[in-house]
PDB file of C-alpha atoms in Angstrom:
ATOM      1  CA  UNK A   1       0.000   0.000   0.000  1.00  0.00           C
ATOM      2  CA  UNK A   2       1.401   3.371  -0.933  1.00  0.00           C
ATOM      3  CA  UNK A   3       0.923   6.581   0.978  1.00  0.00           C
ATOM      4  CA  UNK A   4       0.671   9.918  -0.746  1.00  0.00           C
ATOM      5  CA  UNK A   5       1.648  13.116   1.025  1.00  0.00           C
ATOM      6  CA  UNK A   6      -0.147  16.243  -0.129  1.00  0.00           C
ATOM      7  CA  UNK A   7       1.156  19.552   1.171  1.00  0.00           C
ATOM      8  CA  UNK A   8      -1.427  22.314   0.825  1.00  0.00           C
ATOM      9  CA  UNK A   9      -0.623  25.957   1.286  1.00  0.00           C
ATOM     10  CA  UNK A  10       2.266  28.299   0.790  1.00  0.00           C
ATOM     11  CA  UNK A  11       4.678  30.371   2.774  1.00  0.00           C
ATOM     12  CA  UNK A  12       8.300  31.175   3.366  1.00  0.00           C
ATOM     13  CA  UNK A  13       9.344  27.494   3.457  1.00  0.00           C
ATOM     14  CA  UNK A  14       7.599  26.425   0.247  1.00  0.00           C
ATOM     15  CA  UNK A  15      10.759  26.511  -1.957  1.00  0.00           C
ATOM     16  CA  UNK A  16      12.790  24.715   0.675  1.00  0.00           C
ATOM     17  CA  UNK A  17      10.140  22.017   1.150  1.00  0.00           C
ATOM     18  CA  UNK A  18       9.844  21.531  -2.623  1.00  0.00           C
ATOM     19  CA  UNK A  19      13.635  21.135  -2.922  1.00  0.00           C
ATOM     20  CA  UNK A  20      13.749  18.829   0.097  1.00  0.00           C
ATOM     21  CA  UNK A  21      11.032  16.531  -1.256  1.00  0.00           C
ATOM     22  CA  UNK A  22      12.049  16.336  -4.901  1.00  0.00           C
ATOM     23  CA  UNK A  23      15.821  16.912  -4.839  1.00  0.00           C
ATOM     24  CA  UNK A  24      17.112  15.745  -1.477  1.00  0.00           C
ATOM     25  CA  UNK A  25      14.783  12.747  -1.074  1.00  0.00           C
ATOM     26  CA  UNK A  26      14.036  12.336  -4.795  1.00  0.00           C
ATOM     27  CA  UNK A  27      10.341  11.678  -4.148  1.00  0.00           C
ATOM     28  CA  UNK A  28       8.174  11.506  -7.220  1.00  0.00           C
ATOM     29  CA  UNK A  29       5.188  13.822  -7.797  1.00  0.00           C
ATOM     30  CA  UNK A  30       3.044  10.686  -7.398  1.00  0.00           C
ATOM     31  CA  UNK A  31       4.180  10.263  -3.785  1.00  0.00           C
ATOM     32  CA  UNK A  32       4.485  13.933  -2.741  1.00  0.00           C
ATOM     33  CA  UNK A  33       2.244  16.629  -4.178  1.00  0.00           C
ATOM     34  CA  UNK A  34       2.217  20.357  -3.541  1.00  0.00           C
ATOM     35  CA  UNK A  35      -1.031  22.296  -3.866  1.00  0.00           C
ATOM     36  CA  UNK A  36      -0.389  26.034  -3.709  1.00  0.00           C
ATOM     37  CA  UNK A  37      -3.161  28.541  -2.928  1.00  0.00           C
ATOM     38  CA  UNK A  38      -6.169  26.352  -3.750  1.00  0.00           C
ATOM     39  CA  UNK A  39      -9.574  27.930  -4.249  1.00  0.00           C
ATOM     40  CA  UNK A  40     -11.987  27.468  -1.334  1.00  0.00           C
ATOM     41  CA  UNK A  41     -14.063  24.769  -3.077  1.00  0.00           C
ATOM     42  CA  UNK A  42     -10.908  22.866  -4.012  1.00  0.00           C
ATOM     43  CA  UNK A  43      -9.687  23.085  -0.413  1.00  0.00           C
ATOM     44  CA  UNK A  44     -12.978  21.610   0.803  1.00  0.00           C
ATOM     45  CA  UNK A  45     -12.489  18.672  -1.591  1.00  0.00           C
ATOM     46  CA  UNK A  46      -8.980  18.092  -0.234  1.00  0.00           C
ATOM     47  CA  UNK A  47     -10.284  18.041   3.339  1.00  0.00           C
ATOM     48  CA  UNK A  48     -12.899  15.476   2.356  1.00  0.00           C
ATOM     49  CA  UNK A  49     -10.430  13.386   0.333  1.00  0.00           C
ATOM     50  CA  UNK A  50      -7.759  13.245   3.050  1.00  0.00           C
ATOM     51  CA  UNK A  51      -7.520  10.377   5.506  1.00  0.00           C
ATOM     52  CA  UNK A  52      -5.922  12.624   8.112  1.00  0.00           C
ATOM     53  CA  UNK A  53      -4.989  16.304   8.460  1.00  0.00           C
ATOM     54  CA  UNK A  54      -1.527  16.877   9.944  1.00  0.00           C
ATOM     55  CA  UNK A  55      -0.497  20.310  11.145  1.00  0.00           C
ATOM     56  CA  UNK A  56       3.146  20.444  12.226  1.00  0.00           C
ATOM     57  CA  UNK A  57       3.008  24.180  12.957  1.00  0.00           C
ATOM     58  CA  UNK A  58       2.673  25.336  16.555  1.00  0.00           C
ATOM     59  CA  UNK A  59       1.153  28.561  15.155  1.00  0.00           C
ATOM     60  CA  UNK A  60      -1.839  27.169  13.248  1.00  0.00           C
ATOM     61  CA  UNK A  61      -5.236  28.833  13.464  1.00  0.00           C
ATOM     62  CA  UNK A  62      -8.091  26.908  15.057  1.00  0.00           C
ATOM     63  CA  UNK A  63     -10.471  27.411  12.123  1.00  0.00           C
ATOM     64  CA  UNK A  64      -8.408  25.129   9.886  1.00  0.00           C
ATOM     65  CA  UNK A  65      -8.975  22.244  12.301  1.00  0.00           C
ATOM     66  CA  UNK A  66     -12.758  22.726  12.261  1.00  0.00           C
ATOM     67  CA  UNK A  67     -12.688  22.913   8.456  1.00  0.00           C
ATOM     68  CA  UNK A  68     -10.745  19.657   8.211  1.00  0.00           C
ATOM     69  CA  UNK A  69     -13.074  17.931  10.662  1.00  0.00           C
ATOM     70  CA  UNK A  70     -16.119  19.093   8.667  1.00  0.00           C
ATOM     71  CA  UNK A  71     -14.787  16.864   5.888  1.00  0.00           C
ATOM     72  CA  UNK A  72     -14.650  13.923   8.299  1.00  0.00           C
ATOM     73  CA  UNK A  73     -10.895  14.251   8.563  1.00  0.00           C
ATOM     74  CA  UNK A  74      -9.279  13.696  11.973  1.00  0.00           C
ATOM     75  CA  UNK A  75      -6.564  16.149  12.989  1.00  0.00           C
ATOM     76  CA  UNK A  76      -3.052  15.453  14.215  1.00  0.00           C
ATOM     77  CA  UNK A  77      -1.568  18.703  15.485  1.00  0.00           C
ATOM     78  CA  UNK A  78       0.955  20.178  17.877  1.00  0.00           C
ATOM     79  CA  UNK A  79      -0.159  20.946  21.390  1.00  0.00           C
ATOM     80  CA  UNK A  80      -0.440  24.648  22.043  1.00  0.00           C
ATOM     81  CA  UNK A  81      -1.380  25.412  18.440  1.00  0.00           C
ATOM     82  CA  UNK A  82      -5.033  26.239  18.871  1.00  0.00           C
ATOM     83  CA  UNK A  83      -5.772  22.571  18.322  1.00  0.00           C
ATOM     84  CA  UNK A  84      -6.054  22.057  22.075  1.00  0.00           C
ATOM     85  CA  UNK A  85      -9.472  23.719  21.971  1.00  0.00           C
ATOM     86  CA  UNK A  86     -10.990  21.395  19.346  1.00  0.00           C
ATOM     87  CA  UNK A  87      -8.937  18.189  19.187  1.00  0.00           C
ATOM     88  CA  UNK A  88      -9.921  15.598  21.764  1.00  0.00           C
ATOM     89  CA  UNK A  89      -6.876  13.369  21.958  1.00  0.00           C
ATOM     90  CA  UNK A  90      -7.690   9.863  20.731  1.00  0.00           C
ATOM     91  CA  UNK A  91     -11.272  10.779  19.868  1.00  0.00           C
ATOM     92  CA  UNK A  92     -11.311  13.138  16.844  1.00  0.00           C
ATOM     93  CA  UNK A  93      -7.563  13.334  16.380  1.00  0.00           C
ATOM     94  CA  UNK A  94      -4.323  13.464  18.308  1.00  0.00           C
ATOM     95  CA  UNK A  95      -2.235  16.143  19.999  1.00  0.00           C
ATOM     96  CA  UNK A  96       1.506  15.815  19.597  1.00  0.00           C
ATOM     97  CA  UNK A  97       4.265  17.251  21.733  1.00  0.00           C
ATOM     98  CA  UNK A  98       7.052  16.532  19.223  1.00  0.00           C
ATOM     99  CA  UNK A  99       7.517  15.955  15.495  1.00  0.00           C
ATOM    100  CA  UNK A 100       8.194  12.331  16.358  1.00  0.00           C
ATOM    101  CA  UNK A 101       4.731  12.150  17.952  1.00  0.00           C
ATOM    102  CA  UNK A 102       3.175  13.560  14.767  1.00  0.00           C
ATOM    103  CA  UNK A 103       4.659  10.752  12.686  1.00  0.00           C
ATOM    104  CA  UNK A 104       3.858   8.154  15.347  1.00  0.00           C
ATOM    105  CA  UNK A 105       0.153   9.102  15.303  1.00  0.00           C
ATOM    106  CA  UNK A 106       0.034   8.987  11.495  1.00  0.00           C
ATOM    107  CA  UNK A 107       1.551   5.506  11.613  1.00  0.00           C
ATOM    108  CA  UNK A 108      -0.863   4.472  14.360  1.00  0.00           C
ATOM    109  CA  UNK A 109      -3.899   5.442  12.268  1.00  0.00           C
ATOM    110  CA  UNK A 110      -2.406   3.761   9.204  1.00  0.00           C
ATOM    111  CA  UNK A 111      -1.899   0.529  11.169  1.00  0.00           C
ATOM    112  CA  UNK A 112      -5.348   0.688  12.831  1.00  0.00           C
ATOM    113  CA  UNK A 113      -8.057   1.366  10.236  1.00  0.00           C
ATOM    114  CA  UNK A 114     -10.803   0.833  12.827  1.00  0.00           C
ATOM    115  CA  UNK A 115      -9.356   3.677  14.927  1.00  0.00           C
ATOM    116  CA  UNK A 116      -9.059   5.810  11.789  1.00  0.00           C
ATOM    117  CA  UNK A 117     -12.741   5.229  11.028  1.00  0.00           C
ATOM    118  CA  UNK A 118     -13.706   6.050  14.613  1.00  0.00           C
ATOM    119  CA  UNK A 119     -11.718   9.317  14.601  1.00  0.00           C
ATOM    120  CA  UNK A 120     -13.187  10.266  11.212  1.00  0.00           C
ATOM    121  CA  UNK A 121     -16.747   9.863  12.527  1.00  0.00           C
ATOM    122  CA  UNK A 122     -15.927  11.760  15.731  1.00  0.00           C
ATOM    123  CA  UNK A 123     -14.181  14.533  13.776  1.00  0.00           C
ATOM    124  CA  UNK A 124     -17.254  15.153  11.662  1.00  0.00           C
ATOM    125  CA  UNK A 125     -19.464  15.151  14.763  1.00  0.00           C
ATOM    126  CA  UNK A 126     -17.138  17.662  16.444  1.00  0.00           C
ATOM    127  CA  UNK A 127     -17.269  19.968  13.434  1.00  0.00           C
ATOM    128  CA  UNK A 128     -21.022  20.393  13.881  1.00  0.00           C
ATOM    129  CA  UNK A 129     -20.315  22.182  17.165  1.00  0.00           C
ATOM    130  CA  UNK A 130     -18.365  24.803  15.203  1.00  0.00           C
ATOM    131  CA  UNK A 131     -20.943  25.414  12.479  1.00  0.00           C
ATOM    132  CA  UNK A 132     -21.523  29.176  12.082  1.00  0.00           C
ATOM    133  CA  UNK A 133     -25.217  28.874  13.023  1.00  0.00           C
ATOM    134  CA  UNK A 134     -24.304  27.117  16.265  1.00  0.00           C
ATOM    135  CA  UNK A 135     -21.605  29.670  17.094  1.00  0.00           C
ATOM    136  CA  UNK A 136     -23.878  32.626  16.258  1.00  0.00           C
ATOM    137  CA  UNK A 137     -26.618  31.201  18.478  1.00  0.00           C
ATOM    138  CA  UNK A 138     -24.129  30.822  21.326  1.00  0.00           C
ATOM    139  CA  UNK A 139     -22.855  34.363  20.829  1.00  0.00           C
ATOM    140  CA  UNK A 140     -26.386  35.823  20.814  1.00  0.00           C
ATOM    141  CA  UNK A 141     -27.109  33.934  24.037  1.00  0.00           C
ATOM    142  CA  UNK A 142     -24.034  35.456  25.689  1.00  0.00           C
ATOM    143  CA  UNK A 143     -25.035  38.945  24.536  1.00  0.00           C
ATOM    144  CA  UNK A 144     -28.589  38.484  25.874  1.00  0.00           C
ATOM    145  CA  UNK A 145     -27.224  37.434  29.253  1.00  0.00           C
ATOM    146  CA  UNK A 146     -24.882  40.418  29.250  1.00  0.00           C
ATOM    147  CA  UNK A 147     -27.683  42.846  28.414  1.00  0.00           C
ATOM    148  CA  UNK A 148     -29.871  41.348  31.150  1.00  0.00           C
ATOM    149  CA  UNK A 149     -27.284  42.205  33.790  1.00  0.00           C
TER     150      UNK A 149
END
């Protein structure tokens, strides 16, 4: 079974990552793919297509985790990255303290398809809590309580 790594996004390290993947490691475009600045609808398709969303950055924004989970994609992210608020370790994804932990959790899900399926279902369920209508309703409730004081 082959695994394909798709890196989505852009930034200061894009050129270095491209060189590292294709020159240093000599990976083929079939095994490592770069998707730069995808349109919103294309990004949604990638979230849905992915088996797992891995965020190695300790500076990621929380919204990206909710978006990935809406596609039924569990999240593996660094602790302290905003993921702590949405990722329930072992339920809808995993929180990693080190880069080694990130790779260990990817391997764990690869080796345990039943756990992968469970985390996918739980990720999608979690995303419903972050739907804009739910969040707006919660915000209005807070405002009403504040006004009542």
